[in-house]
Amino acid sequence: MILLQNLYKDYQVNGKLVPALRGIDLSIEKGEIFGVIGHSGAGKSTLIRCINLLERPTSGSVVVDGVDLTALEDRKLQEQRRQIGMIFQHFNLLSSATVAENVAFPLKLAKRPKAEIERKVSELLSLVGLEGHRNKYPAQLSGGQKQRVGIARALANDPKVLLCDEATSALDPQITNSILALLRDINRKLGITIVLITHEMHVIRSICDGVGVIDGGRIVESGKVVDVFLKPQHPTTREFVEQVADSVELRETVAHEKSSGDRIIVRITFLGEQTYRPILFQTMMETGTSFNILQGTISRMKDTPYGQLVVELDGDAQQVNSTIEALRLRGLDVEVI
Ligand SMILES: Nc1ncnc2c1ncn2[C@@H]1O[C@H](COP(=O)(O)OP(=O)(O)OP(=O)(O)O)[C@@H](O)[C@H]1O
């Protein structure tokens, strides 16, 4: 659906080149929610703004739904941009226009007939849960409500892609969750591809299918959230995964236990249905190994439940090895730590 190929972007500041993107390659599937996570200055905003060419890349190509946007002349580009909606951290609403007028704005620009605009605005306000607020002005709304207007407006032209530029960074945690739930809902109902940027792992874990980690203008790790989250490879990815408290606790437990003796400690990861089955207990019964659970967590990544246990195995070397083997044969990921 979205292909970014060898994307570079340099800014000119006082005659000097500031490189913001240094060779980005990304492929985002139709209908997925893809998150790009990175620290401040890593290049997230530049990257997302290159997808609709709000920012023109210095080199490389941006292909959306089979069309190379970088090769289009202005008028064609305007048309293609209607396929791509965008929402912003600070909402960017017209303060002198009502909620309904804000949502109608892109439809008026596209010269849609009045009756269609009226129908579409009502439909969109109902989708984002703002039916009763159509005649209010942005200043009369909460942050979460303003973002809902932003979302309705971004969907006005039935785009295939929705870009979210730190869409929840200005909101408190509870409101953030309700906006994330709305984005998930829209993705499911409309099948729209969503690309978001964030510096919060919580956002990625809650709603994304795929993730790219950006650092110094490069994607240093990418893949399915489940894989990247449970087996982070790059130091920057590990830092972000640690933002989500349970993994920090696990790490601290392991460090503590490792230093207190010579033991076999393993981290066992359960995914999906495995999470709720007594695989560990059954395996230990069969191999006659005793075990001691040092730390454990069960959580959820979007729709996928997962569990991680840090377990001390007690038995002779052969028993321990056959236990690890048996757990792996049953599909669990076992890492000796
Ligand atoms: N318009 C601009 N002119 C000059 N330099 C810029 C411009 N926009 C971004 N940069 C620089 O490009 C680099 C990447 O910035 P960008 O805003 O894309 O990162 P970011 O990850 O979105 O950061 P933040 O989370 O702080 O917004 C930084 O070094 C930044 O200073």
PDB file of N, CA and C in Angstrom, residues 73-130:
ATOM      1  N   GLU A  73       3.006  15.829 -11.261  1.00  0.00           N
ATOM      2  CA  GLU A  73       2.947  17.297 -11.311  1.00  0.00           C
ATOM      3  C   GLU A  73       1.872  17.778 -10.321  1.00  0.00           C
ATOM      4  N   ASP A  74       1.896  19.081 -10.034  1.00  0.00           N
ATOM      5  CA  ASP A  74       1.101  19.618  -8.923  1.00  0.00           C
ATOM      6  C   ASP A  74      -0.373  19.227  -8.901  1.00  0.00           C
ATOM      7  N   ARG A  75      -1.056  19.345 -10.069  1.00  0.00           N
ATOM      8  CA  ARG A  75      -2.505  19.113 -10.069  1.00  0.00           C
ATOM      9  C   ARG A  75      -2.819  17.638  -9.751  1.00  0.00           C
ATOM     10  N   LYS A  76      -2.054  16.764 -10.352  1.00  0.00           N
ATOM     11  CA  LYS A  76      -2.240  15.320 -10.111  1.00  0.00           C
ATOM     12  C   LYS A  76      -1.936  14.985  -8.641  1.00  0.00           C
ATOM     13  N   LEU A  77      -0.913  15.664  -8.123  1.00  0.00           N
ATOM     14  CA  LEU A  77      -0.529  15.427  -6.732  1.00  0.00           C
ATOM     15  C   LEU A  77      -1.672  15.842  -5.790  1.00  0.00           C
ATOM     16  N   GLN A  78      -2.303  16.996  -6.095  1.00  0.00           N
ATOM     17  CA  GLN A  78      -3.448  17.445  -5.280  1.00  0.00           C
ATOM     18  C   GLN A  78      -4.533  16.377  -5.244  1.00  0.00           C
ATOM     19  N   GLU A  79      -4.816  15.806  -6.413  1.00  0.00           N
ATOM     20  CA  GLU A  79      -5.857  14.761  -6.496  1.00  0.00           C
ATOM     21  C   GLU A  79      -5.482  13.559  -5.636  1.00  0.00           C
ATOM     22  N   GLN A  80      -4.238  13.115  -5.785  1.00  0.00           N
ATOM     23  CA  GLN A  80      -3.787  11.929  -5.040  1.00  0.00           C
ATOM     24  C   GLN A  80      -3.790  12.178  -3.539  1.00  0.00           C
ATOM     25  N   ARG A  81      -3.509  13.434  -3.152  1.00  0.00           N
ATOM     26  CA  ARG A  81      -3.454  13.758  -1.722  1.00  0.00           C
ATOM     27  C   ARG A  81      -4.801  13.558  -1.036  1.00  0.00           C
ATOM     28  N   ARG A  82      -5.889  13.632  -1.816  1.00  0.00           N
ATOM     29  CA  ARG A  82      -7.216  13.401  -1.226  1.00  0.00           C
ATOM     30  C   ARG A  82      -7.344  11.983  -0.702  1.00  0.00           C
ATOM     31  N   GLN A  83      -6.500  11.108  -1.228  1.00  0.00           N
ATOM     32  CA  GLN A  83      -6.520   9.709  -0.764  1.00  0.00           C
ATOM     33  C   GLN A  83      -5.839   9.556   0.590  1.00  0.00           C
ATOM     34  N   ILE A  84      -5.211  10.653   1.043  1.00  0.00           N
ATOM     35  CA  ILE A  84      -4.406  10.565   2.265  1.00  0.00           C
ATOM     36  C   ILE A  84      -4.883  11.623   3.257  1.00  0.00           C
ATOM     37  N   GLY A  85      -5.542  11.185   4.329  1.00  0.00           N
ATOM     38  CA  GLY A  85      -5.972  12.125   5.376  1.00  0.00           C
ATOM     39  C   GLY A  85      -4.862  12.263   6.406  1.00  0.00           C
ATOM     40  N   MET A  86      -4.920  13.366   7.171  1.00  0.00           N
ATOM     41  CA  MET A  86      -3.865  13.543   8.195  1.00  0.00           C
ATOM     42  C   MET A  86      -4.436  14.204   9.440  1.00  0.00           C
ATOM     43  N   ILE A  87      -3.980  13.743  10.609  1.00  0.00           N
ATOM     44  CA  ILE A  87      -4.327  14.430  11.856  1.00  0.00           C
ATOM     45  C   ILE A  87      -3.033  14.818  12.580  1.00  0.00           C
ATOM     46  N   PHE A  88      -3.166  15.849  13.447  1.00  0.00           N
ATOM     47  CA  PHE A  88      -1.964  16.482  14.002  1.00  0.00           C
ATOM     48  C   PHE A  88      -2.014  16.519  15.528  1.00  0.00           C
ATOM     49  N   GLN A  89      -0.835  16.678  16.118  1.00  0.00           N
ATOM     50  CA  GLN A  89      -0.745  16.743  17.580  1.00  0.00           C
ATOM     51  C   GLN A  89      -1.598  17.885  18.141  1.00  0.00           C
ATOM     52  N   HIS A  90      -1.531  19.064  17.493  1.00  0.00           N
ATOM     53  CA  HIS A  90      -2.287  20.214  18.011  1.00  0.00           C
ATOM     54  C   HIS A  90      -3.543  20.480  17.186  1.00  0.00           C
ATOM     55  N   PHE A  91      -4.057  19.459  16.574  1.00  0.00           N
ATOM     56  CA  PHE A  91      -5.378  19.394  15.938  1.00  0.00           C
ATOM     57  C   PHE A  91      -5.514  20.240  14.661  1.00  0.00           C
ATOM     58  N   ASN A  92      -4.892  21.450  14.649  1.00  0.00           N
ATOM     59  CA  ASN A  92      -4.958  22.336  13.474  1.00  0.00           C
ATOM     60  C   ASN A  92      -6.384  22.588  12.986  1.00  0.00           C
ATOM     61  N   LEU A  93      -7.299  22.878  13.912  1.00  0.00           N
ATOM     62  CA  LEU A  93      -8.684  23.186  13.500  1.00  0.00           C
ATOM     63  C   LEU A  93      -8.802  24.677  13.187  1.00  0.00           C
ATOM     64  N   LEU A  94      -9.817  25.033  12.405  1.00  0.00           N
ATOM     65  CA  LEU A  94     -10.096  26.450  12.146  1.00  0.00           C
ATOM     66  C   LEU A  94     -10.885  26.970  13.348  1.00  0.00           C
ATOM     67  N   SER A  95     -10.294  27.927  14.087  1.00  0.00           N
ATOM     68  CA  SER A  95     -10.917  28.331  15.353  1.00  0.00           C
ATOM     69  C   SER A  95     -12.197  29.133  15.137  1.00  0.00           C
ATOM     70  N   SER A  96     -12.321  29.779  13.968  1.00  0.00           N
ATOM     71  CA  SER A  96     -13.511  30.613  13.744  1.00  0.00           C
ATOM     72  C   SER A  96     -14.626  29.825  13.044  1.00  0.00           C
ATOM     73  N   ALA A  97     -14.420  28.532  12.870  1.00  0.00           N
ATOM     74  CA  ALA A  97     -15.462  27.706  12.220  1.00  0.00           C
ATOM     75  C   ALA A  97     -16.011  26.706  13.228  1.00  0.00           C
ATOM     76  N   THR A  98     -17.282  26.339  13.065  1.00  0.00           N
ATOM     77  CA  THR A  98     -17.893  25.364  13.976  1.00  0.00           C
ATOM     78  C   THR A  98     -17.331  23.970  13.674  1.00  0.00           C
ATOM     79  N   VAL A  99     -17.706  23.034  14.549  1.00  0.00           N
ATOM     80  CA  VAL A  99     -17.302  21.639  14.354  1.00  0.00           C
ATOM     81  C   VAL A  99     -17.735  21.164  12.965  1.00  0.00           C
ATOM     82  N   ALA A 100     -19.023  21.394  12.634  1.00  0.00           N
ATOM     83  CA  ALA A 100     -19.549  20.924  11.341  1.00  0.00           C
ATOM     84  C   ALA A 100     -18.818  21.600  10.177  1.00  0.00           C
ATOM     85  N   GLU A 101     -18.521  22.904  10.335  1.00  0.00           N
ATOM     86  CA  GLU A 101     -17.839  23.622   9.248  1.00  0.00           C
ATOM     87  C   GLU A 101     -16.401  23.115   9.069  1.00  0.00           C
ATOM     88  N   ASN A 102     -15.753  22.784  10.202  1.00  0.00           N
ATOM     89  CA  ASN A 102     -14.395  22.220  10.104  1.00  0.00           C
ATOM     90  C   ASN A 102     -14.402  20.916   9.316  1.00  0.00           C
ATOM     91  N   VAL A 103     -15.387  20.070   9.608  1.00  0.00           N
ATOM     92  CA  VAL A 103     -15.445  18.757   8.938  1.00  0.00           C
ATOM     93  C   VAL A 103     -15.821  18.937   7.456  1.00  0.00           C
ATOM     94  N   ALA A 104     -16.662  19.956   7.203  1.00  0.00           N
ATOM     95  CA  ALA A 104     -17.126  20.183   5.818  1.00  0.00           C
ATOM     96  C   ALA A 104     -16.034  20.795   4.937  1.00  0.00           C
ATOM     97  N   PHE A 105     -15.017  21.389   5.585  1.00  0.00           N
ATOM     98  CA  PHE A 105     -14.023  22.171   4.846  1.00  0.00           C
ATOM     99  C   PHE A 105     -13.385  21.423   3.651  1.00  0.00           C
ATOM    100  N   PRO A 106     -12.844  20.228   3.856  1.00  0.00           N
ATOM    101  CA  PRO A 106     -12.225  19.537   2.698  1.00  0.00           C
ATOM    102  C   PRO A 106     -13.242  19.160   1.624  1.00  0.00           C
ATOM    103  N   LEU A 107     -14.509  18.968   2.020  1.00  0.00           N
ATOM    104  CA  LEU A 107     -15.534  18.617   1.033  1.00  0.00           C
ATOM    105  C   LEU A 107     -15.874  19.835   0.173  1.00  0.00           C
ATOM    106  N   LYS A 108     -15.859  21.019   0.822  1.00  0.00           N
ATOM    107  CA  LYS A 108     -16.103  22.253   0.057  1.00  0.00           C
ATOM    108  C   LYS A 108     -14.952  22.492  -0.923  1.00  0.00           C
ATOM    109  N   LEU A 109     -13.723  22.258  -0.426  1.00  0.00           N
ATOM    110  CA  LEU A 109     -12.556  22.427  -1.313  1.00  0.00           C
ATOM    111  C   LEU A 109     -12.658  21.507  -2.525  1.00  0.00           C
ATOM    112  N   ALA A 110     -13.208  20.295  -2.275  1.00  0.00           N
ATOM    113  CA  ALA A 110     -13.335  19.318  -3.376  1.00  0.00           C
ATOM    114  C   ALA A 110     -14.596  19.593  -4.205  1.00  0.00           C
ATOM    115  N   LYS A 111     -15.319  20.701  -3.878  1.00  0.00           N
ATOM    116  CA  LYS A 111     -16.523  21.146  -4.610  1.00  0.00           C
ATOM    117  C   LYS A 111     -17.606  20.074  -4.657  1.00  0.00           C
ATOM    118  N   ARG A 112     -17.827  19.417  -3.528  1.00  0.00           N
ATOM    119  CA  ARG A 112     -18.905  18.424  -3.452  1.00  0.00           C
ATOM    120  C   ARG A 112     -20.242  19.161  -3.344  1.00  0.00           C
ATOM    121  N   PRO A 113     -21.358  18.556  -3.856  1.00  0.00           N
ATOM    122  CA  PRO A 113     -22.667  19.201  -3.752  1.00  0.00           C
ATOM    123  C   PRO A 113     -23.093  19.378  -2.284  1.00  0.00           C
ATOM    124  N   LYS A 114     -23.902  20.433  -2.043  1.00  0.00           N
ATOM    125  CA  LYS A 114     -24.272  20.820  -0.676  1.00  0.00           C
ATOM    126  C   LYS A 114     -24.944  19.674   0.097  1.00  0.00           C
ATOM    127  N   ALA A 115     -25.870  18.992  -0.570  1.00  0.00           N
ATOM    128  CA  ALA A 115     -26.620  17.922   0.115  1.00  0.00           C
ATOM    129  C   ALA A 115     -25.672  16.792   0.526  1.00  0.00           C
ATOM    130  N   GLU A 116     -24.718  16.509  -0.351  1.00  0.00           N
ATOM    131  CA  GLU A 116     -23.754  15.444  -0.027  1.00  0.00           C
ATOM    132  C   GLU A 116     -22.882  15.853   1.161  1.00  0.00           C
ATOM    133  N   ILE A 117     -22.486  17.133   1.172  1.00  0.00           N
ATOM    134  CA  ILE A 117     -21.651  17.620   2.283  1.00  0.00           C
ATOM    135  C   ILE A 117     -22.421  17.461   3.601  1.00  0.00           C
ATOM    136  N   GLU A 118     -23.693  17.864   3.574  1.00  0.00           N
ATOM    137  CA  GLU A 118     -24.534  17.793   4.780  1.00  0.00           C
ATOM    138  C   GLU A 118     -24.617  16.347   5.284  1.00  0.00           C
ATOM    139  N   ARG A 119     -24.879  15.436   4.359  1.00  0.00           N
ATOM    140  CA  ARG A 119     -25.025  14.024   4.722  1.00  0.00           C
ATOM    141  C   ARG A 119     -23.712  13.468   5.282  1.00  0.00           C
ATOM    142  N   LYS A 120     -22.630  13.790   4.573  1.00  0.00           N
ATOM    143  CA  LYS A 120     -21.317  13.260   4.956  1.00  0.00           C
ATOM    144  C   LYS A 120     -20.889  13.788   6.331  1.00  0.00           C
ATOM    145  N   VAL A 121     -21.117  15.063   6.578  1.00  0.00           N
ATOM    146  CA  VAL A 121     -20.720  15.656   7.869  1.00  0.00           C
ATOM    147  C   VAL A 121     -21.463  14.946   9.007  1.00  0.00           C
ATOM    148  N   SER A 122     -22.776  14.717   8.830  1.00  0.00           N
ATOM    149  CA  SER A 122     -23.546  14.031   9.881  1.00  0.00           C
ATOM    150  C   SER A 122     -23.010  12.625  10.111  1.00  0.00           C
ATOM    151  N   GLU A 123     -22.733  11.938   9.009  1.00  0.00           N
ATOM    152  CA  GLU A 123     -22.211  10.570   9.092  1.00  0.00           C
ATOM    153  C   GLU A 123     -20.878  10.537   9.870  1.00  0.00           C
ATOM    154  N   LEU A 124     -19.999  11.485   9.538  1.00  0.00           N
ATOM    155  CA  LEU A 124     -18.666  11.502  10.166  1.00  0.00           C
ATOM    156  C   LEU A 124     -18.757  11.888  11.641  1.00  0.00           C
ATOM    157  N   LEU A 125     -19.635  12.860  11.946  1.00  0.00           N
ATOM    158  CA  LEU A 125     -19.762  13.263  13.355  1.00  0.00           C
ATOM    159  C   LEU A 125     -20.310  12.109  14.185  1.00  0.00           C
ATOM    160  N   SER A 126     -21.169  11.323  13.586  1.00  0.00           N
ATOM    161  CA  SER A 126     -21.692  10.160  14.302  1.00  0.00           C
ATOM    162  C   SER A 126     -20.582   9.115  14.482  1.00  0.00           C
ATOM    163  N   LEU A 127     -19.766   8.926  13.459  1.00  0.00           N
ATOM    164  CA  LEU A 127     -18.658   7.952  13.547  1.00  0.00           C
ATOM    165  C   LEU A 127     -17.698   8.289  14.693  1.00  0.00           C
ATOM    166  N   VAL A 128     -17.427   9.594  14.882  1.00  0.00           N
ATOM    167  CA  VAL A 128     -16.457   9.967  15.924  1.00  0.00           C
ATOM    168  C   VAL A 128     -17.138  10.337  17.252  1.00  0.00           C
ATOM    169  N   GLY A 129     -18.469  10.158  17.311  1.00  0.00           N
ATOM    170  CA  GLY A 129     -19.185  10.373  18.575  1.00  0.00           C
ATOM    171  C   GLY A 129     -19.374  11.834  18.951  1.00  0.00           C
ATOM    172  N   LEU A 130     -19.565  12.700  17.949  1.00  0.00           N
ATOM    173  CA  LEU A 130     -19.740  14.127  18.247  1.00  0.00           C
ATOM    174  C   LEU A 130     -21.053  14.681  17.693  1.00  0.00           C
TER     175      LEU A 130
END
